XYZ file of C-alpha atoms in Angstrom:
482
model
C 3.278 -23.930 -8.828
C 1.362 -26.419 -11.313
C -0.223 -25.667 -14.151
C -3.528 -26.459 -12.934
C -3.036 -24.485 -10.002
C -2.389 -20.912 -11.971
C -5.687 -22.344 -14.620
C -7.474 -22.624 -11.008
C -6.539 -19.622 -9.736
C -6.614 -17.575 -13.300
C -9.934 -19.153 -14.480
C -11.415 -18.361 -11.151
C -10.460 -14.496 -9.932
C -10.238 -13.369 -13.519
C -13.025 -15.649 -14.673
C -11.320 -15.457 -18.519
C -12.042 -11.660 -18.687
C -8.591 -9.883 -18.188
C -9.425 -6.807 -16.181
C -7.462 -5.467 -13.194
C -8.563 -4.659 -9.891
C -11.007 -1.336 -9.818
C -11.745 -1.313 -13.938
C -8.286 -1.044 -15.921
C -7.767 -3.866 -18.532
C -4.921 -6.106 -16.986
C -4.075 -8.287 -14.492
C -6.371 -8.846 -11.090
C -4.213 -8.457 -8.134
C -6.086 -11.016 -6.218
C -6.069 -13.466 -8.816
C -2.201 -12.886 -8.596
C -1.518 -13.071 -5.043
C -4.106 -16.211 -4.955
C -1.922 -17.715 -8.256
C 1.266 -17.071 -5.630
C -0.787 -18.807 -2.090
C -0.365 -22.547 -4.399
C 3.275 -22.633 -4.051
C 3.880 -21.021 -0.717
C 0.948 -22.618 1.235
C 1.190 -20.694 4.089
C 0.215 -20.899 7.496
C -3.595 -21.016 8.805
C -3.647 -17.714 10.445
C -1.057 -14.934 12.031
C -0.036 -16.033 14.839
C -0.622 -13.881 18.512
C 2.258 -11.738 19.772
C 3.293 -12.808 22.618
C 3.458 -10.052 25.613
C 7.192 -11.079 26.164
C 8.402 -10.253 22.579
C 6.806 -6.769 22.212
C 8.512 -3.621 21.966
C 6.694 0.007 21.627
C 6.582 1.059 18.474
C 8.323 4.146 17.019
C 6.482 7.375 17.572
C 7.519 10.322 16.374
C 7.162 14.495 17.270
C 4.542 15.697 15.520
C 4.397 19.097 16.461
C 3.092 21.360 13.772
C 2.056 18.543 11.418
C -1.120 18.575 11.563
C -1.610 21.989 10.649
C 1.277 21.548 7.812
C -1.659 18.880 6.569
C -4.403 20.683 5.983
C -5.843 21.293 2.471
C -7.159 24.440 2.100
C -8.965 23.369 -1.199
C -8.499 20.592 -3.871
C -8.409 22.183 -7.648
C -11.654 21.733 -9.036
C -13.324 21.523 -5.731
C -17.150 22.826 -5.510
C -18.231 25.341 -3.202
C -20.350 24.599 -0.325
C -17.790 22.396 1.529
C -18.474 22.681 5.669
C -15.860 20.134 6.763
C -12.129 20.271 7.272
C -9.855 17.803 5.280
C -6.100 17.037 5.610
C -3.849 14.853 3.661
C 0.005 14.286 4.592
C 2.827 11.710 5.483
C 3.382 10.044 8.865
C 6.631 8.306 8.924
C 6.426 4.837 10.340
C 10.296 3.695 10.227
C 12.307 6.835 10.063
C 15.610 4.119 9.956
C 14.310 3.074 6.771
C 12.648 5.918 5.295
C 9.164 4.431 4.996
C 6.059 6.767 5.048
C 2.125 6.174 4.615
C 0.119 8.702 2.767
C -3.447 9.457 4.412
C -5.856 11.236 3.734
C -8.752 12.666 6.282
C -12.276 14.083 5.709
C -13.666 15.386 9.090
C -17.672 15.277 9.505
C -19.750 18.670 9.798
C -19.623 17.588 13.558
C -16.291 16.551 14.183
C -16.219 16.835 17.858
C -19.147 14.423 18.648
C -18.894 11.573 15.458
C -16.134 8.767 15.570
C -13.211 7.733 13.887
C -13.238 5.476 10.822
C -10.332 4.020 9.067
C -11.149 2.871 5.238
C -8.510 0.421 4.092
C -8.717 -1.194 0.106
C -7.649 -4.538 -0.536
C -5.794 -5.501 -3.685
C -3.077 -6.209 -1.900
C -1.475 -2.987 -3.533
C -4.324 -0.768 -4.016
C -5.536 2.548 -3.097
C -7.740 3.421 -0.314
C -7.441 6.885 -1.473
C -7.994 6.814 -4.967
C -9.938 3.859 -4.909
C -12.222 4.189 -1.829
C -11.795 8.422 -1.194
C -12.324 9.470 -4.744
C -14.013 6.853 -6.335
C -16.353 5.057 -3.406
C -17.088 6.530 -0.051
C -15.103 10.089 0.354
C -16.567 13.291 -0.013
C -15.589 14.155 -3.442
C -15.876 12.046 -7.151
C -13.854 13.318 -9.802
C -16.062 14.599 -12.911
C -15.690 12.933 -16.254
C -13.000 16.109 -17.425
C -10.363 14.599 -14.853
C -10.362 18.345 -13.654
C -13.159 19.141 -11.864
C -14.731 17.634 -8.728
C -18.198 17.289 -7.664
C -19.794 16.542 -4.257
C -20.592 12.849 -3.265
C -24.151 13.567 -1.495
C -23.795 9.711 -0.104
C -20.285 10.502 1.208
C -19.538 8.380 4.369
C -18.425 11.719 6.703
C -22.082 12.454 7.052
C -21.923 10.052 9.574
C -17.922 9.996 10.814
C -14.832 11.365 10.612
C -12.925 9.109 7.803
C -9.495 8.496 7.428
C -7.958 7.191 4.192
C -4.137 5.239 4.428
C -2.738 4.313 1.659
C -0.918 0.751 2.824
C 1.289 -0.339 2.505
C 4.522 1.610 1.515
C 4.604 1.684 -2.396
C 0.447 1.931 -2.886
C -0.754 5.249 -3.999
C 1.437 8.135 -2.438
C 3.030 5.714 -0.144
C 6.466 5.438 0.002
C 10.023 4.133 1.205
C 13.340 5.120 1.040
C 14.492 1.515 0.750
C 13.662 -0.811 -1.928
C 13.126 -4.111 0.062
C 10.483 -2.492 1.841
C 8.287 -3.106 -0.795
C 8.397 -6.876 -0.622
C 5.819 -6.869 2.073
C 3.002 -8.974 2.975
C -0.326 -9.416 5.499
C 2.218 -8.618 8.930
C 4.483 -6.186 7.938
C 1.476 -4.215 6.710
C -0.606 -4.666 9.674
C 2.542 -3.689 12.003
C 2.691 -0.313 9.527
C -0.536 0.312 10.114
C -0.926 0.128 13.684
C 2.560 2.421 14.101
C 0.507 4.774 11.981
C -2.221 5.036 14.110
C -0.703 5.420 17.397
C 1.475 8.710 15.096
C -1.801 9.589 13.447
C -3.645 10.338 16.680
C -0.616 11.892 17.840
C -1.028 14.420 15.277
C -4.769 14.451 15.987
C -4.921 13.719 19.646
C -8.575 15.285 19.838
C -9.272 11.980 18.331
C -7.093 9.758 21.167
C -10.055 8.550 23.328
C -13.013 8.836 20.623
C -14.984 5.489 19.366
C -12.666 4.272 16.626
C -13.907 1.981 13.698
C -11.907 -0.265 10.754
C -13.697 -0.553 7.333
C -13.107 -1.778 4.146
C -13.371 -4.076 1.279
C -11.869 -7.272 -0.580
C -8.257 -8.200 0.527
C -8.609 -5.880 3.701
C -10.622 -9.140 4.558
C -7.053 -9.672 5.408
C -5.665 -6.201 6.762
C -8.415 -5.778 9.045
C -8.852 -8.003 11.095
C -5.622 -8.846 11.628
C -5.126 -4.916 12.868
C -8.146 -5.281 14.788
C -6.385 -7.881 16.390
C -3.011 -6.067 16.764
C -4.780 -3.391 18.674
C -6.628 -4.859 20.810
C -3.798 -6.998 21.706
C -1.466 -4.204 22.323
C -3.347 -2.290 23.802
C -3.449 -4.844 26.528
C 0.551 -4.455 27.191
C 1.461 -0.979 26.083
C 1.275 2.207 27.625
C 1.092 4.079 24.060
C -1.868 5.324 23.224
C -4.608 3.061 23.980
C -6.848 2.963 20.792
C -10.993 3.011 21.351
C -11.623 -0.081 19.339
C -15.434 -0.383 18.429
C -16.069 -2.585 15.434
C -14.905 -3.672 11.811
C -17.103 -3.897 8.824
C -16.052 -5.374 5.500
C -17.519 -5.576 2.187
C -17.197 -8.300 0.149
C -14.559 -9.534 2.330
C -11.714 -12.160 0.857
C -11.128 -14.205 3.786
C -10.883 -17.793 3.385
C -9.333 -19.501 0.426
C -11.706 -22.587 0.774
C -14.930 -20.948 0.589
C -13.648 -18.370 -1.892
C -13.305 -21.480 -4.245
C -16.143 -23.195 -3.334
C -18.416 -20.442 -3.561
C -17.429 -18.700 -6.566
C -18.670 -21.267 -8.599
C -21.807 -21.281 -7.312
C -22.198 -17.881 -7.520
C -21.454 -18.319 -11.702
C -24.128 -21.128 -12.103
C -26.892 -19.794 -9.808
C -26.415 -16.121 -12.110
C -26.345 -17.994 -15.222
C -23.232 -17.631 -16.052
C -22.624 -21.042 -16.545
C -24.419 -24.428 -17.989
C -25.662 -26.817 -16.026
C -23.095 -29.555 -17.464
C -19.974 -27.574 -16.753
C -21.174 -26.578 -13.139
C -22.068 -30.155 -12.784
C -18.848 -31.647 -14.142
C -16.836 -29.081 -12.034
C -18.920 -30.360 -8.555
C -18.019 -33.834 -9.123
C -14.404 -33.504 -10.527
C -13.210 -31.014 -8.304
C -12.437 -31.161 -4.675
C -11.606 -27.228 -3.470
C -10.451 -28.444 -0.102
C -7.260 -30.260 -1.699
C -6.345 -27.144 -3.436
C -3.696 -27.055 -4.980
C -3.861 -30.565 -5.710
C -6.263 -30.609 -8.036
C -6.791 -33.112 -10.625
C -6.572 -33.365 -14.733
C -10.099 -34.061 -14.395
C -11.279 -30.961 -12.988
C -8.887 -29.042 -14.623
C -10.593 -29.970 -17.884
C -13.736 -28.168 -16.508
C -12.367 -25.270 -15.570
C -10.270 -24.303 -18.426
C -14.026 -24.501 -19.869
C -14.716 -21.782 -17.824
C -15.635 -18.724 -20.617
C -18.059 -15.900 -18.733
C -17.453 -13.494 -22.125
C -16.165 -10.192 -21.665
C -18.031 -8.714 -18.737
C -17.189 -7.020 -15.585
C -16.684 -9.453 -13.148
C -16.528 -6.975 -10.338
C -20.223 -5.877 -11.029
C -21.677 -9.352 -13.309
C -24.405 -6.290 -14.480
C -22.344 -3.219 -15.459
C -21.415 -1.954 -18.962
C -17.726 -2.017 -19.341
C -15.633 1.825 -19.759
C -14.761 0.734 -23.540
C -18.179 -0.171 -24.328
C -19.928 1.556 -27.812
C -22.779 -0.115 -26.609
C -24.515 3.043 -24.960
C -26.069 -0.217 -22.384
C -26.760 2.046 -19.011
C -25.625 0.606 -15.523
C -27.999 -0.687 -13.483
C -26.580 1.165 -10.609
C -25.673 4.685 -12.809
C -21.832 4.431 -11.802
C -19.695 5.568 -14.295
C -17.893 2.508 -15.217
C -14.978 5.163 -16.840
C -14.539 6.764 -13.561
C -10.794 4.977 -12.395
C -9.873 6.660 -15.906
C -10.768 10.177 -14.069
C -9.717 9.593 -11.195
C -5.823 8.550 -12.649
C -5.966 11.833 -14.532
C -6.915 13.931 -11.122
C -4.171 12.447 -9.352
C -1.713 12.403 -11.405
C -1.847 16.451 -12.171
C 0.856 18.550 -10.324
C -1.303 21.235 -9.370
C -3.167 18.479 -7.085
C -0.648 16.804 -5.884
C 0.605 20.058 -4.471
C -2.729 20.528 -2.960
C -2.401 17.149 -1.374
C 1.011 17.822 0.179
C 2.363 15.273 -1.812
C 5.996 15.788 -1.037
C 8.074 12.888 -3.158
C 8.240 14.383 -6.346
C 7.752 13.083 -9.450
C 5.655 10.695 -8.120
C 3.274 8.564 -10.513
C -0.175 7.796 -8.858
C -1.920 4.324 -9.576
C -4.924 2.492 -8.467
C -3.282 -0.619 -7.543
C 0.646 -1.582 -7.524
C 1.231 -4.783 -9.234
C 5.193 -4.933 -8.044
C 3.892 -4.768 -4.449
C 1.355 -7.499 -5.601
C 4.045 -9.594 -7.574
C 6.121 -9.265 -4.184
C 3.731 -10.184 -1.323
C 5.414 -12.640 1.415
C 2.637 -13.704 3.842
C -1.249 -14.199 2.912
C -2.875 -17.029 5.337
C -5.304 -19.128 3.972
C -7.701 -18.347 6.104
C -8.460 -15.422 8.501
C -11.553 -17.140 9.992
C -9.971 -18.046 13.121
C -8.961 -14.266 13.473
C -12.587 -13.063 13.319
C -13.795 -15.602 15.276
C -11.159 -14.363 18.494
C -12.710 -10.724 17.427
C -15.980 -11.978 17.864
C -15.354 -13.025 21.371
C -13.462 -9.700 21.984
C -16.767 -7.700 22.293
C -16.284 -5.634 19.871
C -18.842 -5.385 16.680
C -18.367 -7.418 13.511
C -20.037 -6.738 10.046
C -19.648 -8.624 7.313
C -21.398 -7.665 4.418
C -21.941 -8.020 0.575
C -23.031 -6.235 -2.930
C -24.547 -9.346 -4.414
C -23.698 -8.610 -8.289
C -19.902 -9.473 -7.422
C -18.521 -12.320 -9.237
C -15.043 -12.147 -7.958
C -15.768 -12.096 -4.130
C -19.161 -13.166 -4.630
C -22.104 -13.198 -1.795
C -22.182 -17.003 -1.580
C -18.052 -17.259 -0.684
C -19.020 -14.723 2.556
C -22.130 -17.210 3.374
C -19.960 -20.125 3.320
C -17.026 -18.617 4.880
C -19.829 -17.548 8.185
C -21.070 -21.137 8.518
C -17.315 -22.397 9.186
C -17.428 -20.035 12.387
C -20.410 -22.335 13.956
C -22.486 -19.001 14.950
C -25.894 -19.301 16.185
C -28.802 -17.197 14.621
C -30.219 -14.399 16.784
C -32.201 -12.262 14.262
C -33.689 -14.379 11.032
C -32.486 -13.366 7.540
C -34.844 -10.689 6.745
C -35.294 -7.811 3.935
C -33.980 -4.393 4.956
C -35.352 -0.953 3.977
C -33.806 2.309 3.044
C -35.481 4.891 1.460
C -38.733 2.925 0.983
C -37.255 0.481 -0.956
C -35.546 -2.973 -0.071
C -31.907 -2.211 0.500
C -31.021 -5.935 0.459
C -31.135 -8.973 3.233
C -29.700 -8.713 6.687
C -29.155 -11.578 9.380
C -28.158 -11.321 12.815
C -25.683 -13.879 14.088
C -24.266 -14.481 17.969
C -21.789 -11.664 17.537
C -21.754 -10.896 14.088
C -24.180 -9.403 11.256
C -24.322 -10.234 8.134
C -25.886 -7.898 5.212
C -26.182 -7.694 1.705
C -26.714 -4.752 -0.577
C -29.282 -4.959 -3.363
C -28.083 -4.578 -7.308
C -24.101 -3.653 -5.795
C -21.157 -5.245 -7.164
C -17.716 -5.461 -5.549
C -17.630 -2.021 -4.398
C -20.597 -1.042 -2.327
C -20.176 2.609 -2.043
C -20.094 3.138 -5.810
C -22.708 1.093 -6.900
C -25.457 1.517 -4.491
C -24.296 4.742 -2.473
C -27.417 5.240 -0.552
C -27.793 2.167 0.182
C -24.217 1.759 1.764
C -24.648 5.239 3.729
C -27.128 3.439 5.411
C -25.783 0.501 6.141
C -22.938 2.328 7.090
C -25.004 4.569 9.731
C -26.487 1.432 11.244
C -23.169 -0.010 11.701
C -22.048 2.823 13.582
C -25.715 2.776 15.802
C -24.810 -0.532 16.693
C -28.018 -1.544 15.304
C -29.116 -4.035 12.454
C -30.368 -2.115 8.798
C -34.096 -1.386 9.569
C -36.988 -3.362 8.554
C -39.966 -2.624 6.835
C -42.233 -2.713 9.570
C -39.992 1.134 10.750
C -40.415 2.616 7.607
């Protein structure tokens, strides 16, 4: 890889402020794994299995499990809980010894609401810590790292949800063999879909019931290509046939071309940069001939100086500030520092049937990161068979993200050539404009007002609504039914 190439990539994801993925001063993992595309330029998109070369995958007896999985109560947990939850291991290569940790929060009405998979991106981060505990799930950890309190916005109002932590070596994750955790986009979406065809073993109340994929940043990657695994398979296999219905991401990383071309946009048109530098970056640097990029336009990026902010949410005061500077959302920007306390305390772990002891939780594994193998360039074609599938796809965005900003989705949806069905309009929830929805020939597109990177956190209300039109099949409402 060239120099300019990691400047590119460095200047760009961590946009000269050194914080990791989800709040912890570090490295970004996406800036990493993009740093890593330069010198492996891989391949456009995954390629289709062919109905000749598949094989069922390995399922195994899960008698008992599921009642072996269920928590009877998390420490610190407040009273008033009406749903069930479970957490647990299903074993996806017993040969190998690899195992994906889940967790599950049923809905007050279980037996009527679907299924919903969250997946995190990273690559190498948490969809339990990250998206259960800190976004969508029922619970957020409280500011003593001890105690829990009830997320009011939580996403099972409206669904059963279903964590995984993906793949082996994120979170609770784990393998019994080492080269397992030099992984990448295929291997993970193979995991997952053996999962899922265990999981609802385990669960088979949930075999035939609508079934939905959601998530956020690189799971622009993981999800469609497992929405694509399963419908594909379950074209050719008599396993369990799984009730695909729709995808939704949030601020979805999904095209290395646009992602480049639009971040810098995003930067000049929030004021984050001068005129000049935007302007010298324009006509120096060509994005599509990545990672051949010239001296020239080097020398305008390594200009590139956005001050110590949180890219993630351009607006938010960071956890180490003394400033006393409120969010403009009211999310605690300290709460991944709560959350790593919670989950790394025996008595939870225990609770969570967290069965590898001693096993250190993180928010985001930088050796699975450091490792990854396959990453396309683009995903576009992907969503654009999905699209033609029948099934629903949302794409949407919190628009104070600099790191998969609003304007890199935008760009990425004019490559797929979609016509317009419902004009870009304001949407309404709870009398107040939610953000800007636009109905495309098989695809919606919707952004969330004052949210950064991740949706749930920032703006909860706003996402539970988003997230309950979704699931209606419906776009966000209007103000004309308010």
């Amino acid at each position: 890889m060239t120099r300019i190439a990691a400047l590119l990539s460095l200047s760009l994801l961590c946009l000269v402020a050194s914080v990791q993925c989800y709040g912890v001063k570090g490295n970004n993992p996406l800036a990493k794994l993009m740093e890593a595309q330069k010198s492996k330029r891989p391949s456009t998109f995954r390629n289709e299995v062919p109905s000749n070369e598949y094989s069922p995958v390995f399922v195994g007896s899960q008698d008992g499990l599921k009642e072996a999985d269920k928590v009877e109560s998390l420490p610190g947990q407040p009273d008033g809980a009406t749903f069930e939850q479970y957490s647990g291991y299903v074993t996806v290569d017993p040969v190998a010894g690899r195992a994906l940790f889940y967790y599950f929060a049923q809905s007050e009405n279980s037996s009527s609401q679907p299924l919903v998979l969250w997946l995190n991106g990273g690559p190498g981060c948490s969809s339990f810590g990250n998206g259960a505990m800190m976004e969508l799930g029922p619970y957020r950890v409280n500011s003593d790292g001890k105690t829990l309190s009830l997320n009011k916005y939580a996403w099972n109002n409206e669904a059963n949800m279903l964590f995984l932590e993906s793949p082996a070596g994120v979170g609770f994750s784990y393998s019994n063999t080492t080269s397992d955790y030099v992984t990448g986009d295929t291997k993970t979406a193979a995991d997952a879909y053996t999962f899922l065809i265990n999981w609802l073993e385990r669960f088979p109340e949930y075999q035939t019931r609508d079934f939905y994929i959601t998530g956020e940043s690189y799971a622009g990657h993981y999800i469609p290509q497992l929405a694509q695994l399963i419908l594909q398979n379950n074209k050719i296999t008599n396993q369990t046939v799984i009730n695909l219905k729709g995808i939704a991401i949030g601020n979805a990383y999904i095209d290395q071309l646009t992602q480049y071309q639009g971040s810098f946009n995003y930067l000049w048109s929030h004021a984050l940069l001068s005129d000049e530098l935007y302007g010298g970056i324009i006509s120096n640097c060509n994005f599509s001939a990545v990672p051949n990029v010239t001296e020239a336009c080097a020398t305008y990026i390594e200009q590139v100086d956005i001050g110590d902010i949180f890219p993630y949410d351009i607006y938010a005061p960071l956890c180490d500030s003394s400033s006393g500077s409120p969010s403009t959302s009211g999310f605690d920007p300290c709460t991944d520092s709560y959350i790593n306390t919670y989950l790394n305390t025996q008595l939870v772990q225990t609770s969570l049937h967290v069965t590898v002891p001693p096993k250190s939780w993180s928010s985001c594994n930088d050796e699975i990161n450091d490792q990854w193998t396959d990453s396309p360039a683009t995903v576009l074609p992907v969503i654009k068979e999905l699209m033609s599938s029948g099934i629903s796809v949302w794409l949407y965005s919190g628009d104070t993200d600099a790191v998969v900003a609003v304007t890199t989705t935008r760009y990425a949806i004019d490559y797929l050539q979609t016509s317009v069905k419902t004009p870009w309009y304001p949407w309404y929830t709870q009398a107040e404009v939610g953000g800007y929805a636009v109905g495309y020939e098989n695809l919606t597109f919707v952004t969330v007002r004052g949210s950064g990177h991740f949706v749930p956190s920032y703006q909860p209300s706003r996402a539970l609504a988003l997230f309950s039109s979704f699931l209606a099949g419906e776009l966000p409402p209007s103000g004309d039914e308010n």
